[in-house]
Short mmCIF file of N, CA and C in Angstrom, two decimals:
data_model
loop_
_atom_site.label_atom_id
_atom_site.label_comp_id
_atom_site.label_asym_id
_atom_site.label_seq_id
_atom_site.Cartn_x
_atom_site.Cartn_y
_atom_site.Cartn_z
N MET A 1 123.54 113.97 69.37
CA MET A 1 123.25 112.65 69.85
C MET A 1 122.65 111.84 68.69
N ARG A 2 123.19 110.67 68.46
CA ARG A 2 122.70 109.79 67.42
C ARG A 2 121.50 109.00 67.92
N ARG A 3 120.49 108.91 67.10
CA ARG A 3 119.30 108.14 67.46
C ARG A 3 119.50 106.69 67.08
N LEU A 4 119.07 105.82 67.93
CA LEU A 4 119.16 104.39 67.70
C LEU A 4 117.76 103.82 67.68
N ARG A 5 117.41 103.17 66.60
CA ARG A 5 116.08 102.55 66.50
C ARG A 5 116.20 101.06 66.70
N ILE A 6 115.55 100.58 67.74
CA ILE A 6 115.55 99.15 68.04
C ILE A 6 114.10 98.72 68.19
N PRO A 7 113.61 97.87 67.30
CA PRO A 7 112.25 97.38 67.50
C PRO A 7 112.18 96.60 68.81
N SER A 8 111.26 96.93 69.64
CA SER A 8 111.20 96.33 70.97
C SER A 8 109.97 95.45 71.13
N LEU A 9 110.18 94.31 71.76
CA LEU A 9 109.07 93.43 72.09
C LEU A 9 108.60 93.67 73.52
N LEU A 10 109.52 94.11 74.39
CA LEU A 10 109.20 94.33 75.79
C LEU A 10 110.09 95.44 76.31
N LEU A 11 109.49 96.42 76.95
CA LEU A 11 110.22 97.55 77.51
C LEU A 11 109.83 97.67 78.97
N VAL A 12 110.82 97.76 79.85
CA VAL A 12 110.56 97.98 81.27
C VAL A 12 111.45 99.11 81.74
N ALA A 13 111.11 99.74 82.85
CA ALA A 13 111.90 100.87 83.30
C ALA A 13 111.95 100.94 84.82
N SER A 14 113.05 101.50 85.31
CA SER A 14 113.16 101.86 86.71
C SER A 14 113.48 103.35 86.73
N ALA A 15 113.83 103.87 87.88
CA ALA A 15 114.12 105.29 87.99
C ALA A 15 115.30 105.71 87.13
N ALA A 16 116.25 104.81 86.89
CA ALA A 16 117.45 105.21 86.18
C ALA A 16 117.86 104.28 85.05
N LEU A 17 117.05 103.31 84.73
CA LEU A 17 117.47 102.26 83.80
C LEU A 17 116.33 101.87 82.89
N LEU A 18 116.65 101.57 81.64
CA LEU A 18 115.64 101.12 80.70
C LEU A 18 116.17 99.93 79.91
N PRO A 19 115.91 98.70 80.38
CA PRO A 19 116.26 97.55 79.56
C PRO A 19 115.11 97.22 78.61
N ALA A 20 115.45 96.65 77.48
CA ALA A 20 114.43 96.28 76.50
C ALA A 20 114.76 94.93 75.91
N LEU A 21 113.73 94.23 75.53
CA LEU A 21 113.89 92.95 74.86
C LEU A 21 113.55 93.17 73.40
N ALA A 22 114.56 93.06 72.55
CA ALA A 22 114.40 93.29 71.12
C ALA A 22 114.14 91.96 70.42
N PRO A 23 113.83 91.99 69.13
CA PRO A 23 113.61 90.74 68.40
C PRO A 23 114.79 89.78 68.55
N ALA A 24 114.54 88.52 68.36
CA ALA A 24 115.55 87.45 68.48
C ALA A 24 116.06 87.33 69.91
N GLN A 25 115.25 87.76 70.89
CA GLN A 25 115.57 87.60 72.31
C GLN A 25 116.84 88.33 72.73
N VAL A 26 117.16 89.43 72.06
CA VAL A 26 118.34 90.23 72.37
C VAL A 26 117.98 91.25 73.44
N VAL A 27 118.80 91.35 74.48
CA VAL A 27 118.57 92.30 75.56
C VAL A 27 119.49 93.51 75.36
N VAL A 28 118.93 94.70 75.42
CA VAL A 28 119.70 95.93 75.37
C VAL A 28 119.28 96.78 76.57
N ALA A 29 120.17 97.65 77.03
CA ALA A 29 119.84 98.50 78.18
C ALA A 29 120.58 99.82 78.05
N TRP A 30 119.97 100.88 78.56
CA TRP A 30 120.62 102.17 78.59
C TRP A 30 120.09 102.96 79.77
N GLY A 31 120.82 104.03 80.11
CA GLY A 31 120.47 104.86 81.25
C GLY A 31 121.65 104.97 82.19
N PHE A 32 121.39 105.34 83.43
CA PHE A 32 122.43 105.43 84.45
C PHE A 32 123.02 104.04 84.65
N ASN A 33 124.35 103.97 84.71
CA ASN A 33 125.03 102.66 84.80
C ASN A 33 125.95 102.59 86.01
N GLY A 34 125.62 103.28 87.08
CA GLY A 34 126.48 103.33 88.26
C GLY A 34 126.75 101.99 88.90
N GLY A 35 125.84 101.04 88.80
CA GLY A 35 126.04 99.71 89.37
C GLY A 35 126.34 98.65 88.34
N GLY A 36 126.51 99.06 87.08
CA GLY A 36 126.74 98.10 86.01
C GLY A 36 125.46 97.48 85.48
N GLN A 37 124.32 98.06 85.83
CA GLN A 37 123.03 97.50 85.45
C GLN A 37 122.74 97.57 83.95
N CYS A 38 123.50 98.37 83.22
CA CYS A 38 123.34 98.44 81.76
C CYS A 38 124.33 97.54 81.04
N ASN A 39 125.22 96.90 81.76
CA ASN A 39 126.23 96.02 81.15
C ASN A 39 125.63 94.63 80.95
N VAL A 40 124.80 94.50 79.94
CA VAL A 40 124.13 93.23 79.65
C VAL A 40 125.19 92.17 79.36
N PRO A 41 125.10 91.00 79.99
CA PRO A 41 126.07 89.95 79.71
C PRO A 41 126.13 89.62 78.22
N VAL A 42 127.33 89.47 77.70
CA VAL A 42 127.54 89.19 76.29
C VAL A 42 126.82 87.90 75.91
N GLY A 43 126.09 87.95 74.82
CA GLY A 43 125.41 86.77 74.31
C GLY A 43 124.14 86.38 75.03
N LEU A 44 123.67 87.21 75.97
CA LEU A 44 122.47 86.87 76.72
C LEU A 44 121.24 86.90 75.82
N ALA A 45 120.52 85.81 75.76
CA ALA A 45 119.21 85.76 75.11
C ALA A 45 118.18 85.66 76.23
N ALA A 46 117.04 86.29 76.04
CA ALA A 46 116.05 86.32 77.11
C ALA A 46 114.63 86.34 76.57
N THR A 47 113.72 85.91 77.41
CA THR A 47 112.30 85.95 77.08
C THR A 47 111.57 87.03 77.88
N GLN A 48 112.21 87.53 78.96
CA GLN A 48 111.64 88.60 79.77
C GLN A 48 112.76 89.34 80.46
N VAL A 49 112.57 90.64 80.71
CA VAL A 49 113.55 91.45 81.44
C VAL A 49 112.84 92.23 82.54
N ALA A 50 113.63 92.64 83.55
CA ALA A 50 113.12 93.46 84.64
C ALA A 50 114.22 94.42 85.07
N ALA A 51 113.83 95.58 85.59
CA ALA A 51 114.78 96.60 86.01
C ALA A 51 114.60 96.92 87.48
N GLY A 52 115.70 96.89 88.22
CA GLY A 52 115.70 97.30 89.61
C GLY A 52 116.38 98.64 89.77
N GLY A 53 116.69 99.01 90.99
CA GLY A 53 117.34 100.29 91.23
C GLY A 53 118.71 100.38 90.59
N ALA A 54 119.54 99.38 90.79
CA ALA A 54 120.89 99.36 90.20
C ALA A 54 121.24 97.96 89.71
N HIS A 55 120.23 97.19 89.36
CA HIS A 55 120.47 95.84 88.82
C HIS A 55 119.37 95.50 87.82
N SER A 56 119.65 94.49 87.01
CA SER A 56 118.71 94.04 86.00
C SER A 56 118.56 92.53 86.07
N LEU A 57 117.43 92.04 85.61
CA LEU A 57 117.16 90.60 85.59
C LEU A 57 116.65 90.21 84.21
N ALA A 58 116.84 88.96 83.86
CA ALA A 58 116.27 88.42 82.63
C ALA A 58 116.00 86.93 82.82
N ILE A 59 115.01 86.45 82.12
CA ILE A 59 114.76 85.01 82.06
C ILE A 59 115.34 84.51 80.74
N ARG A 60 116.27 83.57 80.84
CA ARG A 60 116.85 82.95 79.65
C ARG A 60 115.82 82.00 79.02
N PRO A 61 116.01 81.65 77.74
CA PRO A 61 115.08 80.72 77.09
C PRO A 61 114.91 79.39 77.82
N ASP A 62 115.92 78.95 78.57
CA ASP A 62 115.80 77.69 79.32
C ASP A 62 115.10 77.87 80.67
N GLY A 63 114.68 79.10 81.00
CA GLY A 63 113.98 79.38 82.25
C GLY A 63 114.87 79.79 83.40
N SER A 64 116.18 79.75 83.22
CA SER A 64 117.07 80.20 84.29
C SER A 64 117.08 81.73 84.34
N VAL A 65 117.43 82.27 85.50
CA VAL A 65 117.42 83.72 85.70
C VAL A 65 118.84 84.26 85.62
N ALA A 66 119.03 85.29 84.82
CA ALA A 66 120.30 86.02 84.76
C ALA A 66 120.12 87.32 85.52
N ALA A 67 121.13 87.72 86.29
CA ALA A 67 121.08 88.97 87.05
C ALA A 67 122.43 89.64 86.94
N TRP A 68 122.43 90.96 86.78
CA TRP A 68 123.68 91.70 86.69
C TRP A 68 123.48 93.11 87.22
N GLY A 69 124.59 93.75 87.54
CA GLY A 69 124.57 95.09 88.13
C GLY A 69 125.02 95.03 89.57
N SER A 70 124.59 95.98 90.38
CA SER A 70 124.98 96.03 91.78
C SER A 70 124.42 94.83 92.53
N ASN A 71 125.28 94.22 93.34
CA ASN A 71 124.85 93.09 94.17
C ASN A 71 125.08 93.40 95.65
N GLN A 72 125.05 94.68 95.99
CA GLN A 72 125.33 95.13 97.35
C GLN A 72 124.43 94.47 98.38
N TYR A 73 123.21 94.16 98.02
CA TYR A 73 122.25 93.57 98.96
C TYR A 73 121.87 92.13 98.60
N GLY A 74 122.66 91.51 97.71
CA GLY A 74 122.38 90.14 97.30
C GLY A 74 121.29 90.03 96.24
N GLN A 75 120.90 91.16 95.65
CA GLN A 75 119.81 91.17 94.68
C GLN A 75 120.16 90.52 93.35
N CYS A 76 121.44 90.22 93.12
CA CYS A 76 121.85 89.53 91.89
C CYS A 76 122.17 88.06 92.13
N ASP A 77 121.95 87.57 93.33
CA ASP A 77 122.21 86.16 93.64
C ASP A 77 121.00 85.32 93.24
N ALA A 78 120.77 85.23 91.93
CA ALA A 78 119.60 84.52 91.41
C ALA A 78 119.64 83.05 91.79
N ARG A 79 118.49 82.52 92.12
CA ARG A 79 118.37 81.11 92.48
C ARG A 79 118.57 80.24 91.25
N THR A 80 119.15 79.08 91.43
CA THR A 80 119.39 78.17 90.31
C THR A 80 118.60 76.88 90.51
N GLY A 81 118.46 76.13 89.43
CA GLY A 81 117.79 74.85 89.52
C GLY A 81 116.28 74.91 89.36
N PHE A 82 115.73 76.07 89.02
CA PHE A 82 114.30 76.23 88.85
C PHE A 82 114.03 76.85 87.48
N VAL A 83 112.83 76.66 86.96
CA VAL A 83 112.41 77.27 85.70
C VAL A 83 111.52 78.47 86.03
N ALA A 84 112.02 79.66 85.74
CA ALA A 84 111.28 80.89 86.04
C ALA A 84 110.26 81.18 84.95
N THR A 85 109.12 81.72 85.37
CA THR A 85 108.09 82.14 84.42
C THR A 85 107.91 83.65 84.40
N GLN A 86 108.30 84.32 85.49
CA GLN A 86 108.24 85.79 85.57
C GLN A 86 109.32 86.27 86.52
N VAL A 87 109.85 87.47 86.26
CA VAL A 87 110.78 88.10 87.19
C VAL A 87 110.36 89.54 87.42
N ALA A 88 110.71 90.05 88.59
CA ALA A 88 110.48 91.45 88.93
C ALA A 88 111.63 91.90 89.81
N ALA A 89 111.91 93.19 89.77
CA ALA A 89 113.03 93.73 90.55
C ALA A 89 112.59 94.99 91.27
N GLY A 90 113.03 95.11 92.51
CA GLY A 90 112.81 96.33 93.27
C GLY A 90 114.13 97.07 93.40
N ASP A 91 114.17 98.03 94.28
CA ASP A 91 115.38 98.82 94.46
C ASP A 91 116.54 97.95 94.93
N ARG A 92 116.30 97.07 95.91
CA ARG A 92 117.37 96.26 96.51
C ARG A 92 116.99 94.78 96.59
N HIS A 93 116.02 94.36 95.83
CA HIS A 93 115.60 92.96 95.89
C HIS A 93 115.15 92.47 94.52
N SER A 94 115.03 91.17 94.39
CA SER A 94 114.54 90.52 93.17
C SER A 94 113.55 89.43 93.57
N ILE A 95 112.65 89.12 92.66
CA ILE A 95 111.69 88.04 92.90
C ILE A 95 111.40 87.34 91.59
N ALA A 96 111.19 86.05 91.67
CA ALA A 96 110.84 85.27 90.48
C ALA A 96 109.70 84.32 90.81
N MET A 97 108.83 84.14 89.85
CA MET A 97 107.79 83.11 89.93
C MET A 97 108.30 81.93 89.12
N TYR A 98 108.04 80.74 89.60
CA TYR A 98 108.59 79.55 88.98
C TYR A 98 107.50 78.60 88.51
N SER A 99 107.89 77.70 87.62
CA SER A 99 106.94 76.76 87.01
C SER A 99 106.31 75.81 88.03
N PHE A 100 106.93 75.64 89.19
CA PHE A 100 106.34 74.76 90.21
C PHE A 100 105.19 75.44 90.95
N GLY A 101 104.93 76.70 90.62
CA GLY A 101 103.81 77.41 91.21
C GLY A 101 104.18 78.32 92.36
N GLY A 102 105.42 78.31 92.77
CA GLY A 102 105.85 79.16 93.88
C GLY A 102 106.70 80.32 93.40
N SER A 103 107.11 81.13 94.34
CA SER A 103 107.99 82.25 94.04
C SER A 103 109.10 82.30 95.09
N LEU A 104 110.21 82.88 94.69
CA LEU A 104 111.34 83.08 95.58
C LEU A 104 111.80 84.52 95.46
N ALA A 105 112.23 85.09 96.58
CA ALA A 105 112.75 86.45 96.58
C ALA A 105 114.13 86.44 97.20
N TRP A 106 114.97 87.37 96.79
CA TRP A 106 116.31 87.48 97.35
C TRP A 106 116.74 88.93 97.32
N GLY A 107 117.71 89.25 98.15
CA GLY A 107 118.16 90.63 98.31
C GLY A 107 117.71 91.17 99.65
N SER A 108 117.60 92.48 99.76
CA SER A 108 117.24 93.13 101.01
C SER A 108 115.73 93.22 101.17
N ASN A 109 115.27 93.05 102.41
CA ASN A 109 113.86 93.25 102.71
C ASN A 109 113.53 94.73 102.71
#
């Protein structure tokens, strides 16, 4: 197995996934990829990442939320039109805090 060294600014983990935010806002991910949660969208730049059970989230530099991986429970249906300040992901849900002071959640309860 070849070792890959990536300087990381932010590392998060779930039971099967490890996305990381590397320098220059580059998102990388590895681990179990059964839902496509490691298939980072090409060209995605981010300021924060989060890992769910089979999906991943990121905040783009403009504050919009990117979501990819399994969307079986609507957990990748990120809200649009808001500037996110934080994101978090659970097994089947996602949540974001926004600059207006509120938060929104989507996916399964």
